[in-house]
Amino acid sequence: MNRYFTKALTASLLCLALAIPVVSFAAKSPKWDKTFAKSDKVAHEKVSYKNRFGISVSADKYLPKGLDTSRKHPAIVIGTPYGGVKEQGAGIYAQTLAERGFVTIAFDESYNGESGGQPRRVSSPDIFVEDFSAGVDYLGTLPFVDRNRIGAIGLCGSGAFAVTAAQVDHRIKAVATASMYDMSRFMSKGWKDSMTDEQRNQTLDQLAEQRWKDVDNGTPELTPAFPGEPAATIPEGLDPITSEFFEYYAMQRGHHPNSIAAFTKTSAMSFMNFPLMDQIKSISPRPILFIMGEKAHSRYFTEDAYEEAAEPKELVIVPGARHIDLYDRVDIIPFNKLTSFFSEALK
């Protein structure tokens, strides 16, 4: 998430790109390339597999050290915040839950991070939802994973992708979200549904013109990106939401060269035409756990989804936490609750 995703964008989802350098996705490296410390309690491996569109999805697999591979174990597929990569928050969740006995993978969405797909930086609700099911496919091929005990976790934007995947993929036996964003609702209706019909039509006119620009230029233009190198301070004049995302993505706290939090501008067309979570009630009787920060600017996405979902469901509010704090604050992320939730749901 970046300047593109702020309150100011309710008037238009196509602000002009800032003159900030964009870095290309990094090559794979055998070195530890995460924003968090490596645990000595888990075994880590980079893996890849195909989704149903034939795109190669890159993931980090985490196994508890000493895992008895002669037995079947529960597993969890974990998606990144919108604009993030598996080396950041999703990896923290995957590694921590592996320490607690689960087989886990954290993956990069298609067209982003180390995953395949051209052109780079495309954002697609349909494909991003599919990437969760592709993760289930992969986990189910592991001889020590019980195919009937696979769950999913989505952070930020991938929270809605995980829920949407669970709506149609009954192999996902339980789903949890943290700091959820519904990107289709945001892009099609604006911040807190404030976009007028006139503003929507203006945005669609701009998107149509952008497609012509991309055709003429031979390459898609990106939304504003964060700096390629970690910034020392938050620039003055940013609104509170952008400042919060800058703190994570653009500063040492969560900066990663694969994560510039930018997408092709015309990706917005898909989200404006693809409703996420519209069949959320159908997930029942499989359970849903919603987690949000008490002070998260994104609370309304989680609160509304919780109200819409059918039982069994649970809402956990983390005291004092902002939106980004549930990406990496291991001292306040409710891992005990996640552990008990999936232990019960995937038993």
Coordinates of C-alpha atoms in Angstrom, one line a residue:
M1 CA 0.0 0.0 0.0
N2 CA 1.3 3.5 -0.8
R3 CA 0.3 7.1 -1.7
Y4 CA -2.0 5.6 -4.4
F5 CA -4.2 4.1 -1.6
T6 CA -5.2 7.1 0.5
K7 CA -8.3 9.1 1.2
A8 CA -7.4 11.5 -1.6
L9 CA -8.0 8.8 -4.1
T10 CA -11.7 8.7 -3.6
A11 CA -11.9 11.4 -6.2
S12 CA -9.7 9.4 -8.6
L13 CA -7.8 6.2 -8.5
L14 CA -5.3 7.4 -11.1
C15 CA -3.2 10.0 -9.6
L16 CA -0.1 11.0 -11.6
A17 CA 3.0 8.8 -11.0
L18 CA 5.6 10.4 -8.7
A19 CA 9.1 10.9 -9.8
I20 CA 10.4 8.2 -7.5
P21 CA 12.7 5.5 -8.9
V22 CA 11.3 2.0 -9.3
V23 CA 13.4 -1.0 -8.6
S24 CA 13.0 -4.3 -10.5
F25 CA 12.3 -7.5 -8.7
A26 CA 15.4 -9.1 -7.2
A27 CA 16.9 -12.4 -8.3
K28 CA 16.6 -15.4 -6.0
S29 CA 19.4 -15.8 -3.5
P30 CA 20.4 -18.6 -1.2
K31 CA 21.1 -16.1 1.5
W32 CA 18.6 -15.1 4.2
D33 CA 16.8 -12.3 2.5
K34 CA 14.0 -11.5 5.0
T35 CA 13.2 -8.4 7.0
F36 CA 13.1 -10.6 10.1
A37 CA 15.6 -12.8 11.9
K38 CA 15.8 -16.5 11.0
S39 CA 14.5 -18.9 13.7
D40 CA 16.6 -21.8 14.7
K41 CA 13.5 -23.8 15.4
V42 CA 12.4 -24.2 11.8
A43 CA 13.7 -25.4 8.5
H44 CA 13.3 -23.0 5.6
E45 CA 13.3 -23.7 1.8
K46 CA 12.4 -21.7 -1.2
V47 CA 9.9 -23.5 -3.4
S48 CA 7.8 -22.8 -6.5
Y49 CA 4.7 -24.3 -8.2
K50 CA 2.2 -23.5 -10.9
N51 CA -1.2 -22.0 -10.4
R52 CA -4.0 -22.9 -12.8
F53 CA -3.1 -20.1 -15.1
G54 CA 0.3 -21.6 -15.6
I55 CA 2.1 -18.9 -13.7
S56 CA 5.0 -20.0 -11.5
V57 CA 4.3 -19.0 -7.9
S58 CA 7.3 -18.5 -5.6
A59 CA 7.0 -19.3 -1.9
D60 CA 9.0 -19.8 1.3
K61 CA 8.3 -23.1 3.0
Y62 CA 8.7 -23.4 6.8
L63 CA 8.8 -26.7 8.7
P64 CA 9.2 -27.3 12.4
K65 CA 12.6 -28.8 13.0
G66 CA 12.4 -32.4 13.8
L67 CA 9.1 -32.8 12.0
D68 CA 8.0 -36.4 11.9
T69 CA 7.6 -36.8 8.1
S70 CA 6.1 -40.3 8.6
R71 CA 2.9 -38.6 9.9
K72 CA 0.4 -36.3 8.4
H73 CA 0.3 -32.7 9.7
P74 CA -1.9 -29.6 9.4
A75 CA -0.7 -26.8 7.0
I76 CA -1.4 -23.1 6.4
V77 CA -0.9 -21.0 3.2
I78 CA -0.2 -17.3 4.0
G79 CA -0.6 -14.3 1.7
T80 CA 1.2 -11.0 1.8
P81 CA -0.2 -7.5 2.5
Y82 CA -1.2 -5.7 -0.7
G83 CA 2.0 -4.6 -2.3
G84 CA 4.2 -6.6 0.1
V85 CA 6.3 -9.7 -0.4
K86 CA 6.8 -13.0 1.4
E87 CA 10.1 -11.8 2.9
Q88 CA 8.1 -9.4 5.1
G89 CA 5.0 -9.9 7.3
A90 CA 3.7 -13.0 5.7
G91 CA 7.0 -14.7 6.4
I92 CA 6.9 -13.7 10.0
Y93 CA 3.5 -15.4 10.3
A94 CA 4.7 -18.5 8.4
Q95 CA 7.9 -18.9 10.5
T96 CA 6.2 -18.3 13.8
L97 CA 3.4 -20.7 13.1
A98 CA 5.9 -23.3 11.9
E99 CA 7.6 -22.9 15.3
R100 CA 4.3 -23.9 16.8
G101 CA 4.0 -27.1 14.8
F102 CA 2.3 -26.2 11.5
V103 CA 3.7 -26.7 8.0
T104 CA 3.5 -23.3 6.4
I105 CA 4.2 -21.4 3.2
A106 CA 4.3 -17.7 2.5
F107 CA 4.0 -16.8 -1.2
D108 CA 4.4 -13.9 -3.6
E109 CA 1.3 -13.1 -5.7
S110 CA 1.6 -13.7 -9.4
Y111 CA 3.5 -11.0 -11.3
N112 CA 5.1 -9.8 -8.1
G113 CA 8.1 -10.5 -6.0
E114 CA 9.9 -13.6 -7.1
S115 CA 6.8 -15.1 -8.7
G116 CA 6.5 -15.3 -12.5
G117 CA 4.1 -13.5 -14.8
Q118 CA 4.5 -10.7 -17.4
P119 CA 4.2 -7.8 -17.4
R120 CA 5.6 -7.2 -13.9
R121 CA 3.5 -5.6 -11.2
V122 CA 0.1 -6.6 -12.5
S123 CA -2.6 -6.8 -9.8
S124 CA -5.5 -9.2 -10.4
P125 CA -8.2 -10.1 -7.9
D126 CA -9.0 -13.3 -9.8
I127 CA -5.4 -14.5 -10.1
F128 CA -4.5 -13.4 -6.5
V129 CA -7.4 -15.4 -5.2
E130 CA -6.3 -18.4 -7.4
D131 CA -2.8 -18.1 -5.9
F132 CA -4.2 -19.2 -2.5
S133 CA -5.7 -22.3 -4.1
A134 CA -2.4 -23.0 -5.8
G135 CA -0.8 -22.9 -2.4
V136 CA -3.3 -25.5 -1.2
D137 CA -2.4 -27.6 -4.3
Y138 CA 1.3 -27.4 -3.4
L139 CA 0.8 -28.2 0.3
G140 CA -1.4 -31.2 -0.7
T141 CA 1.5 -32.7 -2.7
L142 CA 3.7 -32.9 0.4
P143 CA 3.5 -36.5 1.8
F144 CA 3.6 -35.3 5.4
V145 CA 0.6 -32.8 5.0
D146 CA -3.0 -33.9 5.7
R147 CA -5.0 -32.7 2.7
N148 CA -8.1 -32.4 5.0
R149 CA -6.3 -30.1 7.4
I150 CA -5.2 -27.0 5.4
G151 CA -6.0 -23.5 6.4
A152 CA -5.3 -20.0 5.0
I153 CA -4.2 -16.6 6.4
G154 CA -4.4 -13.3 4.6
L155 CA -2.8 -10.1 5.7
C156 CA -4.2 -6.7 4.6
G157 CA -5.3 -7.0 1.0
S158 CA -4.7 -10.8 0.9
G159 CA -7.2 -11.1 3.7
A160 CA -10.0 -10.5 1.2
F161 CA -8.3 -12.8 -1.3
A162 CA -8.0 -15.6 1.3
V163 CA -11.7 -15.3 2.2
T164 CA -12.7 -15.2 -1.5
A165 CA -10.7 -18.3 -2.2
A166 CA -12.3 -20.1 0.8
Q167 CA -15.7 -19.3 -0.7
V168 CA -15.2 -21.7 -3.6
D169 CA -12.3 -23.9 -2.4
H170 CA -13.7 -26.2 0.2
R171 CA -10.2 -27.6 0.7
I172 CA -9.5 -24.5 2.8
K173 CA -10.9 -25.7 6.1
A174 CA -10.4 -22.5 8.1
V175 CA -9.4 -18.9 7.3
A176 CA -8.0 -16.0 9.3
T177 CA -7.4 -12.4 8.3
A178 CA -5.3 -9.7 9.9
S179 CA -5.6 -5.9 9.1
M180 CA -7.8 -6.8 6.2
Y181 CA -8.4 -4.5 3.2
D182 CA -11.1 -5.2 0.6
M183 CA -9.3 -3.8 -2.4
S184 CA -12.3 -4.3 -4.8
R185 CA -14.6 -2.3 -2.5
F186 CA -11.9 0.4 -2.0
M187 CA -11.2 0.8 -5.7
S188 CA -14.8 0.6 -6.9
K189 CA -16.4 2.7 -4.1
G190 CA -13.6 4.8 -2.7
W191 CA -12.5 5.3 0.9
K192 CA -15.4 4.3 3.2
D193 CA -17.7 4.1 0.1
S194 CA -17.5 7.8 -0.5
M195 CA -17.0 7.7 -4.3
T196 CA -19.8 9.3 -6.2
D197 CA -21.1 8.0 -9.6
E198 CA -19.5 11.0 -11.2
Q199 CA -16.1 10.3 -9.7
R200 CA -16.4 6.6 -10.7
N201 CA -17.1 7.6 -14.3
Q202 CA -14.2 10.0 -14.2
T203 CA -11.9 7.3 -12.9
L204 CA -13.1 4.9 -15.6
D205 CA -12.4 7.6 -18.3
Q206 CA -8.9 8.0 -16.9
L207 CA -8.4 4.3 -16.9
A208 CA -9.5 4.1 -20.5
E209 CA -7.1 6.8 -21.5
Q210 CA -4.3 5.1 -19.5
R211 CA -4.8 1.9 -21.6
W212 CA -4.2 3.9 -24.8
K213 CA -1.0 5.4 -23.2
D214 CA 0.2 1.9 -22.3
V215 CA -0.6 0.6 -25.8
D216 CA 1.3 3.5 -27.4
N217 CA 4.3 3.2 -25.0
G218 CA 4.4 -0.5 -25.3
T219 CA 4.7 -1.0 -21.5
P220 CA 2.2 -0.4 -18.6
E221 CA 2.7 2.6 -16.4
L222 CA 2.9 2.0 -12.6
T223 CA 1.2 3.7 -9.7
P224 CA 3.5 5.7 -7.4
A225 CA 6.3 3.6 -5.8
F226 CA 8.2 3.8 -2.6
P227 CA 12.0 4.6 -2.7
G228 CA 14.3 1.8 -3.8
E229 CA 16.5 2.4 -0.7
P230 CA 15.3 2.7 2.9
A231 CA 14.4 6.3 3.9
A232 CA 15.7 7.8 7.1
T233 CA 12.6 9.9 7.9
I234 CA 9.0 10.2 6.8
P235 CA 8.5 13.1 4.4
E236 CA 6.6 16.1 5.6
G237 CA 3.1 16.7 4.3
L238 CA 1.9 13.1 4.0
D239 CA -1.5 12.2 5.3
P240 CA -1.7 9.9 8.3
I241 CA -2.5 6.8 6.2
T242 CA 0.3 7.3 3.7
S243 CA 2.7 8.1 6.6
E244 CA 1.9 4.8 8.2
F245 CA 2.6 2.8 5.1
F246 CA 5.7 4.8 4.4
E247 CA 6.9 3.9 7.9
Y248 CA 6.7 0.2 7.0
Y249 CA 7.5 -0.1 3.3
A250 CA 9.9 2.8 2.8
M251 CA 11.9 2.7 6.0
Q252 CA 14.2 0.2 7.6
R253 CA 11.4 -1.4 9.6
G254 CA 9.9 -3.3 6.6
H255 CA 11.8 -2.2 3.5
H256 CA 12.6 -4.9 1.0
P257 CA 13.8 -4.4 -2.6
N258 CA 11.1 -6.6 -4.0
S259 CA 8.4 -4.6 -2.4
I260 CA 7.9 -1.1 -3.9
A261 CA 4.1 -1.3 -3.3
A262 CA 3.3 -0.3 -6.9
F263 CA 1.1 -1.9 -9.5
T264 CA 0.2 -1.3 -13.1
K265 CA -2.3 1.6 -13.2
T266 CA -4.8 -0.3 -15.3
S267 CA -5.0 -3.1 -12.7
A268 CA -7.7 -1.0 -11.1
M269 CA -10.1 -1.9 -13.8
S270 CA -10.2 -5.5 -12.7
F271 CA -10.9 -4.6 -9.1
M272 CA -13.7 -2.2 -10.1
N273 CA -15.4 -5.0 -11.9
F274 CA -14.7 -8.0 -9.5
P275 CA -16.4 -8.0 -6.1
L276 CA -14.5 -9.8 -3.4
M277 CA -16.1 -11.7 -0.5
D278 CA -19.7 -11.4 -1.9
Q279 CA -20.3 -15.1 -0.9
I280 CA -18.7 -14.9 2.5
K281 CA -21.7 -16.5 4.2
S282 CA -21.1 -19.7 2.1
I283 CA -17.8 -20.4 4.0
S284 CA -19.9 -21.6 7.0
P285 CA -19.6 -24.0 8.7
R286 CA -15.9 -23.6 8.2
P287 CA -14.6 -21.0 10.8
I288 CA -13.3 -17.5 10.1
L289 CA -11.0 -15.6 12.5
F290 CA -10.8 -11.8 12.0
I291 CA -8.0 -9.9 13.6
M292 CA -7.7 -6.1 13.6
G293 CA -5.9 -3.4 15.5
E294 CA -7.9 -1.1 17.8
K295 CA -6.4 1.9 16.1
A296 CA -6.3 0.6 12.6
H297 CA -7.5 3.0 9.9
S298 CA -8.8 -0.1 8.0
R299 CA -11.1 -1.3 10.8
Y300 CA -14.3 -0.9 8.8
F301 CA -13.3 -3.5 6.3
T302 CA -12.9 -6.1 9.0
E303 CA -15.9 -5.0 11.0
D304 CA -18.2 -5.1 7.9
A305 CA -16.9 -8.5 6.8
Y306 CA -17.3 -9.9 10.3
E307 CA -20.9 -8.7 10.4
E308 CA -21.6 -10.2 7.0
A309 CA -20.0 -13.6 7.7
A310 CA -22.0 -16.5 9.1
E311 CA -21.1 -18.5 12.2
P312 CA -18.7 -19.8 13.3
K313 CA -16.8 -16.6 13.3
E314 CA -14.7 -14.6 15.8
L315 CA -13.3 -11.1 16.0
V316 CA -10.1 -10.3 17.9
I317 CA -9.2 -6.6 18.4
V318 CA -5.6 -6.0 19.4
P319 CA -5.4 -3.1 21.9
G320 CA -3.5 0.0 20.7
A321 CA -2.5 -1.6 17.4
R322 CA -2.5 0.2 14.1
H323 CA -2.9 -1.4 10.7
I324 CA 0.8 -2.0 10.0
D325 CA 1.5 -3.2 13.5
L326 CA -0.1 -6.6 12.7
Y327 CA 2.4 -7.0 9.9
D328 CA 5.5 -7.4 12.1
R329 CA 4.9 -6.6 15.8
V330 CA 5.4 -10.1 17.1
D331 CA 4.9 -8.8 20.7
I332 CA 1.3 -7.9 20.0
I333 CA 0.2 -10.2 17.0
P334 CA -2.1 -12.7 18.7
F335 CA -0.1 -15.8 17.7
N336 CA -1.5 -17.7 20.7
K337 CA -5.0 -17.1 19.3
L338 CA -4.0 -18.1 15.8
T339 CA -2.4 -21.3 17.1
S340 CA -5.5 -22.3 19.1
F341 CA -7.8 -21.4 16.3
F342 CA -6.0 -23.5 13.7
S343 CA -5.3 -26.3 16.1
E344 CA -9.0 -26.7 16.8
A345 CA -10.1 -26.0 13.2
L346 CA -7.6 -28.4 11.6
K347 CA -7.6 -31.2 14.2

